[in-house]
Coordinates of C-alpha atoms in Angstrom, one line a residue:
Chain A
X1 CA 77.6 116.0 165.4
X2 CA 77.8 114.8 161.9
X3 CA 75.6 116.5 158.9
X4 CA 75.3 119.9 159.9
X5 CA 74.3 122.2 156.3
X6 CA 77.7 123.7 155.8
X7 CA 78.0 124.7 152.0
X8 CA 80.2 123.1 149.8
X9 CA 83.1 125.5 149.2
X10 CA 82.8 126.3 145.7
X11 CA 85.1 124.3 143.3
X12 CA 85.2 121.5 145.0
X13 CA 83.4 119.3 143.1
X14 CA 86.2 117.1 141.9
X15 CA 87.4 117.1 138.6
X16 CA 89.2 115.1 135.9
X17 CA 92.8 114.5 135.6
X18 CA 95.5 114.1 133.3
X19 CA 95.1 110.7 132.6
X20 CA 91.0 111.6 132.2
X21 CA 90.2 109.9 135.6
X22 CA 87.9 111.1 137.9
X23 CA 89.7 112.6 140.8
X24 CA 86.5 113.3 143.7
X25 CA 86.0 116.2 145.0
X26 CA 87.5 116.2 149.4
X27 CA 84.8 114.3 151.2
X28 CA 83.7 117.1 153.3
X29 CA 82.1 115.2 156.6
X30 CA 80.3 118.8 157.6
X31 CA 78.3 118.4 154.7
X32 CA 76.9 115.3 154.3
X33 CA 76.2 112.4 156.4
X34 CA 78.9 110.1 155.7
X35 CA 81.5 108.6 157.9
X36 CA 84.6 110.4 158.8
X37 CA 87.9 108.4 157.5
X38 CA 88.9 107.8 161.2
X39 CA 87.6 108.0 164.6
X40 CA 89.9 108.3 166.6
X41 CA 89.5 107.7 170.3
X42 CA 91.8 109.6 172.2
X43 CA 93.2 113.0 172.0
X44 CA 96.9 113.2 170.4
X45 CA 100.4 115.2 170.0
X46 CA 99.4 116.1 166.7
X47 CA 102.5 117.2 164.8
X48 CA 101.5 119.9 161.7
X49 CA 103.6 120.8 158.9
X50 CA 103.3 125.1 159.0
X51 CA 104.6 127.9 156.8
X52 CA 104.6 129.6 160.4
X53 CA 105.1 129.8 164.0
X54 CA 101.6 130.0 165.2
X55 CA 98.3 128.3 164.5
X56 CA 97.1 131.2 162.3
X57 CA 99.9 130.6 160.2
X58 CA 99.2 128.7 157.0
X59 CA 100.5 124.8 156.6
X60 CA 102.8 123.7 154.3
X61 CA 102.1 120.6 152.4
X62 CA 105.3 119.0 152.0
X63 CA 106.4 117.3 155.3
X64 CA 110.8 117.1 155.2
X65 CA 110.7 120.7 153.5
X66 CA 108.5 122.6 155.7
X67 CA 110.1 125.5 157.9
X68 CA 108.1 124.8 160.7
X69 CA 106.0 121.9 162.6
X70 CA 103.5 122.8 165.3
X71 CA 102.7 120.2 167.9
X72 CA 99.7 120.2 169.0
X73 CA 97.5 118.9 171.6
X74 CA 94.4 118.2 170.1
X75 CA 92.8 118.3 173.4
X76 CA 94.1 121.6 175.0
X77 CA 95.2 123.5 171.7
X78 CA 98.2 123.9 173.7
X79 CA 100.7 123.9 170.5
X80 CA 104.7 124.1 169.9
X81 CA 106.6 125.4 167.9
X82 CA 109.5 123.6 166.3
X83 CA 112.0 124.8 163.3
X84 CA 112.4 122.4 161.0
X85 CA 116.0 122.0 160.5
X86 CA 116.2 119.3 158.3
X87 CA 114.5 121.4 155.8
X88 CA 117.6 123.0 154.0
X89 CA 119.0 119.2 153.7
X90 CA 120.6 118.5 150.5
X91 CA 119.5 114.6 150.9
X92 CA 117.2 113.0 153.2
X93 CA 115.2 115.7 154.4
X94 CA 112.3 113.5 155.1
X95 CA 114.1 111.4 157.6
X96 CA 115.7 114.4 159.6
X97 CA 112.2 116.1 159.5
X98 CA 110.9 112.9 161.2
X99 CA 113.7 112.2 163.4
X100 CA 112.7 115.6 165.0
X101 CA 109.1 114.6 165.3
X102 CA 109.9 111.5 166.6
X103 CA 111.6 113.1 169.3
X104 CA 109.8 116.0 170.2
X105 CA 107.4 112.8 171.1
X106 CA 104.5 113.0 168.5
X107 CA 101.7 110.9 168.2
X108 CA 100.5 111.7 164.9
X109 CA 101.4 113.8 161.9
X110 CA 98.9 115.6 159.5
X111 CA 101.0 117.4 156.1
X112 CA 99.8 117.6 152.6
X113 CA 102.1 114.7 151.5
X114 CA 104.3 112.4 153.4
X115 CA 107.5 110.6 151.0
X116 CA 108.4 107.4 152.0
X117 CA 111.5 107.2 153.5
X118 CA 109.5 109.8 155.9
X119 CA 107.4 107.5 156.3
X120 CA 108.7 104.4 156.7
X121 CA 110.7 106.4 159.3
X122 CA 108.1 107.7 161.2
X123 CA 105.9 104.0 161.6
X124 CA 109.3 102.8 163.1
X125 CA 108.6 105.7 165.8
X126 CA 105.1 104.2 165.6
X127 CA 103.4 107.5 164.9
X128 CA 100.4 107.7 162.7
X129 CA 100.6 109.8 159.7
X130 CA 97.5 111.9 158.4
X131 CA 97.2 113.5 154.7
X132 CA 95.7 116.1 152.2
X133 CA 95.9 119.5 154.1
X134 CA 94.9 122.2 151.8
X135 CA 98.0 125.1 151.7
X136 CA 95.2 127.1 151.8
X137 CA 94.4 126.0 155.3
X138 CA 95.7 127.4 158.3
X139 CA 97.1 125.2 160.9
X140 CA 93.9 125.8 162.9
X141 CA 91.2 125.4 160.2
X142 CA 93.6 122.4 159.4
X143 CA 93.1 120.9 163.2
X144 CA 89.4 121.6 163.1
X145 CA 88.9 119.8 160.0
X146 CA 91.4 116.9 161.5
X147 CA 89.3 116.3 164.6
X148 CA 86.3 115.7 162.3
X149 CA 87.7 113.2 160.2
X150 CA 88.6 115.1 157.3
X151 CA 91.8 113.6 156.7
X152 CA 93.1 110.0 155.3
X153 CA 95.2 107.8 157.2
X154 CA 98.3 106.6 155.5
X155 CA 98.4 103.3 155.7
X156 CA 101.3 102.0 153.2
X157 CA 104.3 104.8 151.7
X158 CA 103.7 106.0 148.4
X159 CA 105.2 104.3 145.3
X160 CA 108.7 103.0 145.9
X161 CA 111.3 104.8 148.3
X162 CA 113.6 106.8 146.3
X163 CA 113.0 110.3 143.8
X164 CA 110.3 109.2 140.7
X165 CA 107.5 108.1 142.5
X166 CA 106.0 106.7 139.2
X167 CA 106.7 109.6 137.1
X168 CA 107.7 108.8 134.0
X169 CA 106.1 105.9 133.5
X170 CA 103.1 107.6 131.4
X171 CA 103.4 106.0 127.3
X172 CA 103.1 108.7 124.8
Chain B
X1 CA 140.1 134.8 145.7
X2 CA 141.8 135.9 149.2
X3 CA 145.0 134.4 150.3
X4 CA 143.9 131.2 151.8
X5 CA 141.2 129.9 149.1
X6 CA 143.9 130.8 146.7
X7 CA 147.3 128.5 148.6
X8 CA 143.9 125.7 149.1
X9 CA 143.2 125.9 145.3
X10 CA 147.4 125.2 144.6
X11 CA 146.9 122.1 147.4
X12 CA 143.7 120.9 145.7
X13 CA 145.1 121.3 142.4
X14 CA 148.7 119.2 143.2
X15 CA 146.9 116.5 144.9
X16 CA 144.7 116.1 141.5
X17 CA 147.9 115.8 139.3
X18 CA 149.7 113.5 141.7
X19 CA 150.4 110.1 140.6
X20 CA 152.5 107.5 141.9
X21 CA 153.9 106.2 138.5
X22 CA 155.8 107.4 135.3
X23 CA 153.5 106.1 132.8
X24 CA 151.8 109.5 130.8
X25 CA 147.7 109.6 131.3
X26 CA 146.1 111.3 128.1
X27 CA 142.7 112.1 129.1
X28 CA 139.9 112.2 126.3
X29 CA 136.7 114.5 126.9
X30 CA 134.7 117.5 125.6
X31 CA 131.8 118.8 127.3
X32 CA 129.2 117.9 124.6
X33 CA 127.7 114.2 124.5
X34 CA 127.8 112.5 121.1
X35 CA 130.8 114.9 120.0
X36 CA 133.1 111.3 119.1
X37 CA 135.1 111.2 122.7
X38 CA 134.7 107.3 122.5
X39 CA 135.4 107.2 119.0
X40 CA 138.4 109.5 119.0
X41 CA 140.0 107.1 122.0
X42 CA 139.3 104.1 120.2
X43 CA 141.1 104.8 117.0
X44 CA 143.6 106.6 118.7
X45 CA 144.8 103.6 121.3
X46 CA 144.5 101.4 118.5
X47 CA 146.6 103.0 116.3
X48 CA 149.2 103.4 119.4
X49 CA 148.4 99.6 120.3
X50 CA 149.3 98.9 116.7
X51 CA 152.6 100.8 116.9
X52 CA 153.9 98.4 119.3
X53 CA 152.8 100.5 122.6
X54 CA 151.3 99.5 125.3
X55 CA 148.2 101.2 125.6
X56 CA 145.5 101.0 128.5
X57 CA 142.3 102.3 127.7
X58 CA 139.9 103.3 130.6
X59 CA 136.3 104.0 130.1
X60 CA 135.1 105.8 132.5
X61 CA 131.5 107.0 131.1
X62 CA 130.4 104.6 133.8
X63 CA 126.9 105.6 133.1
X64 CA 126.6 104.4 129.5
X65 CA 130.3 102.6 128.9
X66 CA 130.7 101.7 125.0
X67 CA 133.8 101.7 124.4
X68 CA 133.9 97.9 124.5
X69 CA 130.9 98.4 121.7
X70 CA 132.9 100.1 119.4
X71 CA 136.0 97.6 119.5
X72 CA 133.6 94.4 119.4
X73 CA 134.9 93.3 122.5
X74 CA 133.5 91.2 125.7
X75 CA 133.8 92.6 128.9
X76 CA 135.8 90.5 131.2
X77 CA 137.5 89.8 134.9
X78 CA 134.9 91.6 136.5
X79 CA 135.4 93.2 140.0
X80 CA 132.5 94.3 141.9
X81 CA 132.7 98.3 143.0
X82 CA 130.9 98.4 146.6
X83 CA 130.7 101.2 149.2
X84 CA 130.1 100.8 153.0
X85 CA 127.0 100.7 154.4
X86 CA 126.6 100.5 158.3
X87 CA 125.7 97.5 160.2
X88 CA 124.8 97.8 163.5
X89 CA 125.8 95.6 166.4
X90 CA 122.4 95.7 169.1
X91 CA 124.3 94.0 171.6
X92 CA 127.1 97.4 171.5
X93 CA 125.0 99.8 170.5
X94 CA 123.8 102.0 173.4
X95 CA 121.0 104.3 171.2
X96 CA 123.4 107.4 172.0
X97 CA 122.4 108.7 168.7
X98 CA 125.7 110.6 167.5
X99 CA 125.4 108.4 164.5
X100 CA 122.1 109.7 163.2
X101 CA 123.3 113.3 164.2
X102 CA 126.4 112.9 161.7
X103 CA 125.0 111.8 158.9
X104 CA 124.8 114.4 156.5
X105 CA 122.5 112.7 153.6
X106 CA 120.1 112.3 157.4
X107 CA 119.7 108.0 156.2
X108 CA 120.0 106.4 159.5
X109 CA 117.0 107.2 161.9
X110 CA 116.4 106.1 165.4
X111 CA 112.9 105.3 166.4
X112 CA 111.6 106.1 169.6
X113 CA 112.9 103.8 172.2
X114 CA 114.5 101.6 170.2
X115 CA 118.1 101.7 167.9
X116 CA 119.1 103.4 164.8
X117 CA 118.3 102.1 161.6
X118 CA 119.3 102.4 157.9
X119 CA 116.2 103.9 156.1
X120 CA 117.5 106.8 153.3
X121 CA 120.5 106.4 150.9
X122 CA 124.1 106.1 152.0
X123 CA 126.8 107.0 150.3
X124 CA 129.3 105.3 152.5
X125 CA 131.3 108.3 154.1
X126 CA 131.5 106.0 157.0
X127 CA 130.9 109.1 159.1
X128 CA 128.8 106.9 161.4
X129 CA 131.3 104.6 162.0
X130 CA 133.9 107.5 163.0
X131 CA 131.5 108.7 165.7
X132 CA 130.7 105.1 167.6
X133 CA 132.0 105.4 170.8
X134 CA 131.1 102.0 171.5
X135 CA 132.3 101.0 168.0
X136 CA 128.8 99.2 167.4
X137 CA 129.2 100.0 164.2
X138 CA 130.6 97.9 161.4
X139 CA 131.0 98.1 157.3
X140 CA 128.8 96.0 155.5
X141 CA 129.3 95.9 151.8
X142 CA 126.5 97.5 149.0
X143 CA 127.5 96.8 144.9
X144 CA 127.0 100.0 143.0
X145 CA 129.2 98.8 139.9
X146 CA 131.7 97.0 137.9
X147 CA 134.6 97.0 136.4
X148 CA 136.0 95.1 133.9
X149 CA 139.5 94.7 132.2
X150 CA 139.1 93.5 128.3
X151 CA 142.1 92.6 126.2
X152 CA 142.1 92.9 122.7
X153 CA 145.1 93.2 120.0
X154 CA 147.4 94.4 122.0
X155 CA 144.9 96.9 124.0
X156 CA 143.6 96.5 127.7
X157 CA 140.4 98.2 128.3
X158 CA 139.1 99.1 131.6
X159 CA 135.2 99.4 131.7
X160 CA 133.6 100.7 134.3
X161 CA 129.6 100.1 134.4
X162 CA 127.4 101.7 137.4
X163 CA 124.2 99.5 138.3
X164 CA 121.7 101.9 136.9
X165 CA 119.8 104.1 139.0
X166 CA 122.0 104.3 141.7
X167 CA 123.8 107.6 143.1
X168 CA 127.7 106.3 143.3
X169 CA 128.6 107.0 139.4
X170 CA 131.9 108.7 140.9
X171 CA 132.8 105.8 143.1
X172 CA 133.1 103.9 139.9
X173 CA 134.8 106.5 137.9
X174 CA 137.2 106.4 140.7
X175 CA 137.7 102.4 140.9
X176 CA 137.9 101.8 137.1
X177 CA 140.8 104.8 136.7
X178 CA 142.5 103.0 140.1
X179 CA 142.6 99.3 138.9
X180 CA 143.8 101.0 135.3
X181 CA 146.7 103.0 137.5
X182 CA 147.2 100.0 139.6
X183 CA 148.2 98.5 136.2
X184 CA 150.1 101.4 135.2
X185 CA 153.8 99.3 135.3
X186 CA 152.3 97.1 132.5
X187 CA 151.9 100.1 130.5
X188 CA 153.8 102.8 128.4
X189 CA 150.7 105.2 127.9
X190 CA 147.3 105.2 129.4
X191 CA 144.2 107.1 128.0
X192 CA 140.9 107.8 129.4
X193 CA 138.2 108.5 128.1
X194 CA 135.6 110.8 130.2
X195 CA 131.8 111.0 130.4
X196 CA 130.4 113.8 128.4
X197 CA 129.5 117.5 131.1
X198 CA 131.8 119.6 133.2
X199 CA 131.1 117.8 136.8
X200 CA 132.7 115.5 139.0
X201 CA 132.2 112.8 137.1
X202 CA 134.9 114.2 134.4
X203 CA 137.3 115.8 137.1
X204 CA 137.3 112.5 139.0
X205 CA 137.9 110.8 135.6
X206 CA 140.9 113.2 134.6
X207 CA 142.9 112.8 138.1
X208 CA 146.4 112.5 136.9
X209 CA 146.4 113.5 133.4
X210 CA 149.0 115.0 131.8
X211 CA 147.4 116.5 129.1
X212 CA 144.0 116.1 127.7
X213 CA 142.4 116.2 124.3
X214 CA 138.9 118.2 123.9
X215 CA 137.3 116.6 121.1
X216 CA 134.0 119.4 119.9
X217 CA 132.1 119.7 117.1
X218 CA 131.0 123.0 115.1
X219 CA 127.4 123.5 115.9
X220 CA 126.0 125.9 118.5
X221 CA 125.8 122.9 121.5
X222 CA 129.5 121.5 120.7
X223 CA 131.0 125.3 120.9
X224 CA 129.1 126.1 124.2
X225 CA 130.1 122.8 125.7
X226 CA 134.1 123.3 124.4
X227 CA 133.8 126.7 126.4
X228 CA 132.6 125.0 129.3
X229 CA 135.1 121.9 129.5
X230 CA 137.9 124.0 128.9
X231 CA 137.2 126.4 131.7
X232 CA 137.2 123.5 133.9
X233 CA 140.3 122.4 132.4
X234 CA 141.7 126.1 133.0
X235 CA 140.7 125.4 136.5
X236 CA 142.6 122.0 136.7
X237 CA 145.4 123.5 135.3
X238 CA 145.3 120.7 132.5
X239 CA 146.8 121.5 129.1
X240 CA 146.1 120.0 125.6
X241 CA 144.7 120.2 122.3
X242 CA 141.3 120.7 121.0
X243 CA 139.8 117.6 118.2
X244 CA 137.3 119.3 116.0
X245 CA 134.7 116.5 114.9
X246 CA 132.5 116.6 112.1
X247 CA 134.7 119.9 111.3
X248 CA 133.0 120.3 107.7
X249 CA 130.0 120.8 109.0
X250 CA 128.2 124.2 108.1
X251 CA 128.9 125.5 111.2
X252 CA 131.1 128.0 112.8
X253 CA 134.8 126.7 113.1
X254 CA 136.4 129.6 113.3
X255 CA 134.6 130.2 116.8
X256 CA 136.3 127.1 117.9
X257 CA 139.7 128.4 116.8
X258 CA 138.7 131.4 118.7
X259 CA 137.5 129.6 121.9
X260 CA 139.8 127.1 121.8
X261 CA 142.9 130.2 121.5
X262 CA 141.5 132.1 124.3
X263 CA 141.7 129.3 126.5
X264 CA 145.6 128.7 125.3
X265 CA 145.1 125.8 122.8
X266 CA 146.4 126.4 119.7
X267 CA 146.6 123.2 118.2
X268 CA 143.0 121.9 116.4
X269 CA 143.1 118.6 115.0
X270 CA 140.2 118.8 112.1
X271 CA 138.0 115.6 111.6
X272 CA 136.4 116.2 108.6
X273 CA 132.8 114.0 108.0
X274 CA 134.1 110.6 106.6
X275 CA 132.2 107.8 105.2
X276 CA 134.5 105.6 105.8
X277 CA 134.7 106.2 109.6
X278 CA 130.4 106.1 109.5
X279 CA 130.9 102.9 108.4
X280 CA 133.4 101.6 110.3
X281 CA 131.7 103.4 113.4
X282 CA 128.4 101.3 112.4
X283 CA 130.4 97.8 112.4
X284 CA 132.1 98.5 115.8
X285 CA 135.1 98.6 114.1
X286 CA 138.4 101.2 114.5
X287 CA 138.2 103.4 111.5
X288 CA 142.0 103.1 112.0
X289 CA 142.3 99.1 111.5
X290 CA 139.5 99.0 109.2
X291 CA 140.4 101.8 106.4
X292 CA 143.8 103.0 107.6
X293 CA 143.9 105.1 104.2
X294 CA 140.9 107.3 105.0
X295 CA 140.8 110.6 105.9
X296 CA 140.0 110.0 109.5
X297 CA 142.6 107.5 110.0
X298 CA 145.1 109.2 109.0
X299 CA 143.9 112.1 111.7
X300 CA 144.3 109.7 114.2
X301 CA 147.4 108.1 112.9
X302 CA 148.9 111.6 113.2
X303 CA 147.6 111.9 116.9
X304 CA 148.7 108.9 117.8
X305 CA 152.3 109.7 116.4
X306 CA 152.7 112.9 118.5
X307 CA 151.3 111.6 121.4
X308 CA 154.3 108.4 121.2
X309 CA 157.0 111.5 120.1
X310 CA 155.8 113.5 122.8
X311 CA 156.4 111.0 125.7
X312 CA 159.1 109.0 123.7
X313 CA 157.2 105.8 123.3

């Protein structure tokens, strides 16, 4: 199934940061013949992160701030809709927005970027966590792209819990 | 303001000035950082100190404290400032989840199939604890500060520090000015002196105040920031008088004047730049015991005079 010739979107070649590192471009599993970050063996509850109610809608990166999540089934499409209503919370809005995951029963979540109280609160639910959707994605290019591998497994939570996330820390 | 918010604003407003002793509370602050709030205190509850009265002095810019800096003095007796932080019992708890649903800063989380847990910041509104039916909840204890009680020359001063990076500056503001009141018998005046801003940090600091002095300088930042503090004091309902720092600068005094009249304070006490006071301010030493003759001083010495006619002390 792997290393079809699907072209390279254009700009995606990776680029240089701020700090002059080479950042790479997405590995793009359509393109090339290169393992996909996971395999995973059995269809999920697939929780997405979306600007909207429907799987045309675009995601939206940022995981406790989202409007909406749709839960997928990755094996029937069959998706629902959930508000987010932790989203308009002056504090913690990572942990509500995962408390309602959790119990809407969940298997996995794929957002742009997952803080770490979110996160640490969703591996005590046990559920996996899945980065780097594109906000220009919709939800369904963004499941497509999923069950090929596209996406990184979070293994640890970024930086330390708490605001900063090593901002700041730059010398000038 | 309709009816109601307006009777809630006269509640809110006595329950701020309510105080459960005599002793007159002076409260020092002024909008801008760097204006000379710490410095102003100082000199001014030494020179009351060296009258004879007994003055407590509370710093409560819990988020950089000095005040002890500029009087070369130790901190001492410390007493830890802690907030409640929920402990759960496993054996009571039955996963009901009215705890998680009450939190408002959403920090305790309940995994699937298993029991809540503390994962985001609490401030220790003990909400949780409220909601427990089965009272599985308990208070455990989490430091956020100090405070510290200093005595020096016939002056106490009450520090109070917050362990940096933490949220709970107010909680500290709030035990420093308590254990300072708590004291308040032992005292015939008490002054405090504020954080720099507007926020709750300076309304929490200037609870039971009788009058406050709003110390500015004559640049652009210092006039904005006087207009900002003493709406808030219009708000409070908390009169006073308005100390002009650094008031030879080539700036625009008579916009304080102007400012400071609009908002009902007629009286400006003018601090003119002073060498002496640099100096003494360098060596961590009150202008006012160091150089009583200088210009400064004698500023101060005035202050300090009407503050012990105004309250007979």
């Amino acid at each position: 199934m792997l290393g079809g010739a699907v072209a390279v979107p254009a700009g995606d070649q990776g680029y240089k940061n701020r700090d002059d590192k080479a950042v790479p471009a997405r590995r793009d599993v359509r393109q090339r013949n290169i393992e996909p970050f996971f395999t995973w063996e059995n269809n999920m509850k697939l929780c997405i992160s979306s600007s909207g109610k429907d799987i045309g809608a675009r995601v939206d990166t940022a995981f406790g701030r989202a409007p909406f999540f749709l839960i997928i089934d990755t094996e029937t499409m069959e998706s629902e809709v959930v508000a987010n209503a932790a989203a308009a919370s002056g504090h913690g809005a990572g942990i509500g927005a995962a408390q309602i995951v959790s119990d809407k029963g969940a298997d996995g979540v794929l957002s742009g970027f997952v803080g770490p109280n979110a996160f640490n609160a969703l591996k005590a639910s046990g559920i996996r966590i899945f980065e780097g959707i594109s906000a220009d994605d919709t939800v369904q290019e963004a499941v497509a792209a999923f069950k090929k591998g596209d996406y990184r497994e979070k293994t640890a939570p970024s930086a330390k819990p708490g605001r900063g996330g090593g901002r700041g820390r730059r010398e000038f | 303001m309709t009816a109601m918010t307006a009777d809630l604003h006269s509640e809110v407003i006595k329950a701020f000035h309510r105080k459960e002793f005599t002793t007159p509370v002076v409260g020092i602050t002024g909008g801008k950082g760097g204006v000379g709030k710490t410095t102003v205190a100082v000199n001014i509850a030494c020179a009351l100190a060296d009258r004879g009265v007994r003055t407590a002095l509370v710093d409560a810019d819990v988020d950089g404290p000095n005040g002890a800096i500029l009087l070369s003095v130790e901190l001492a007796n410390p007493v830890a400032v802690d907030i409640t932080v929920p402990q759960i019992d496993e054996q009571r708890c039955n996963s009901c989840g009215d705890c998680v649903r009450a939190c408002r800063l959403n920090a305790l989380f309940m995994p699937r199939g298993k029991q809540p847990q503390l994962i985001g910041e609490c401030n220790g509104c003990e909400a949780c604890i409220l909601v427990c039916e089965p009272g599985a909840i308990s208070r455990g204890r989490k430091p956020v500060g100090m405070t510290y009680l200093s005595r020096i020359d016939g002056l106490s001063l009450y520090t109070g520090a917050l362990i940096p990076g933490f949220e709970e500056s107010s909680v500290v503001v709030q035990a420093v000015r308590e254990r300072a009141f708590g004291d308040a018998a032992q005292f015939d005046l008490i002054l405090i002196d504020t954080s720099p801003g507007a926020h709750c940090n300076v309304i929490n600091a200037l609870r039971g105040a009788d009058t406050v002095l709003a110390v500015t300088e004559p640049t652009p930042f210092g006039i904005h920031d006087l207009e900002l503090i003493l709406k808030l004091l219009d708000l409070l309902d908390l009169g006073g008088s308005v100390v002009l720092n650094r008031a030879d600068l080539p700036g625009d005094s008579r916009k304080v004047k102007t400012i400071a009249g609009q908002h009902g304070r007629g009286l400006i006490w003018e601090i003119g730049m002073d060498d002496l006071l640099a100096r003494s301010y360098a060596a961590g030493v009150p202008v006012v015991r160091e150089y009583p003759r200088a210009p400064s001083s004698k500023v101060f010495l005035q202050i300090a005079e009407n503050i012990a006619a105004a309250y007979g002390i």
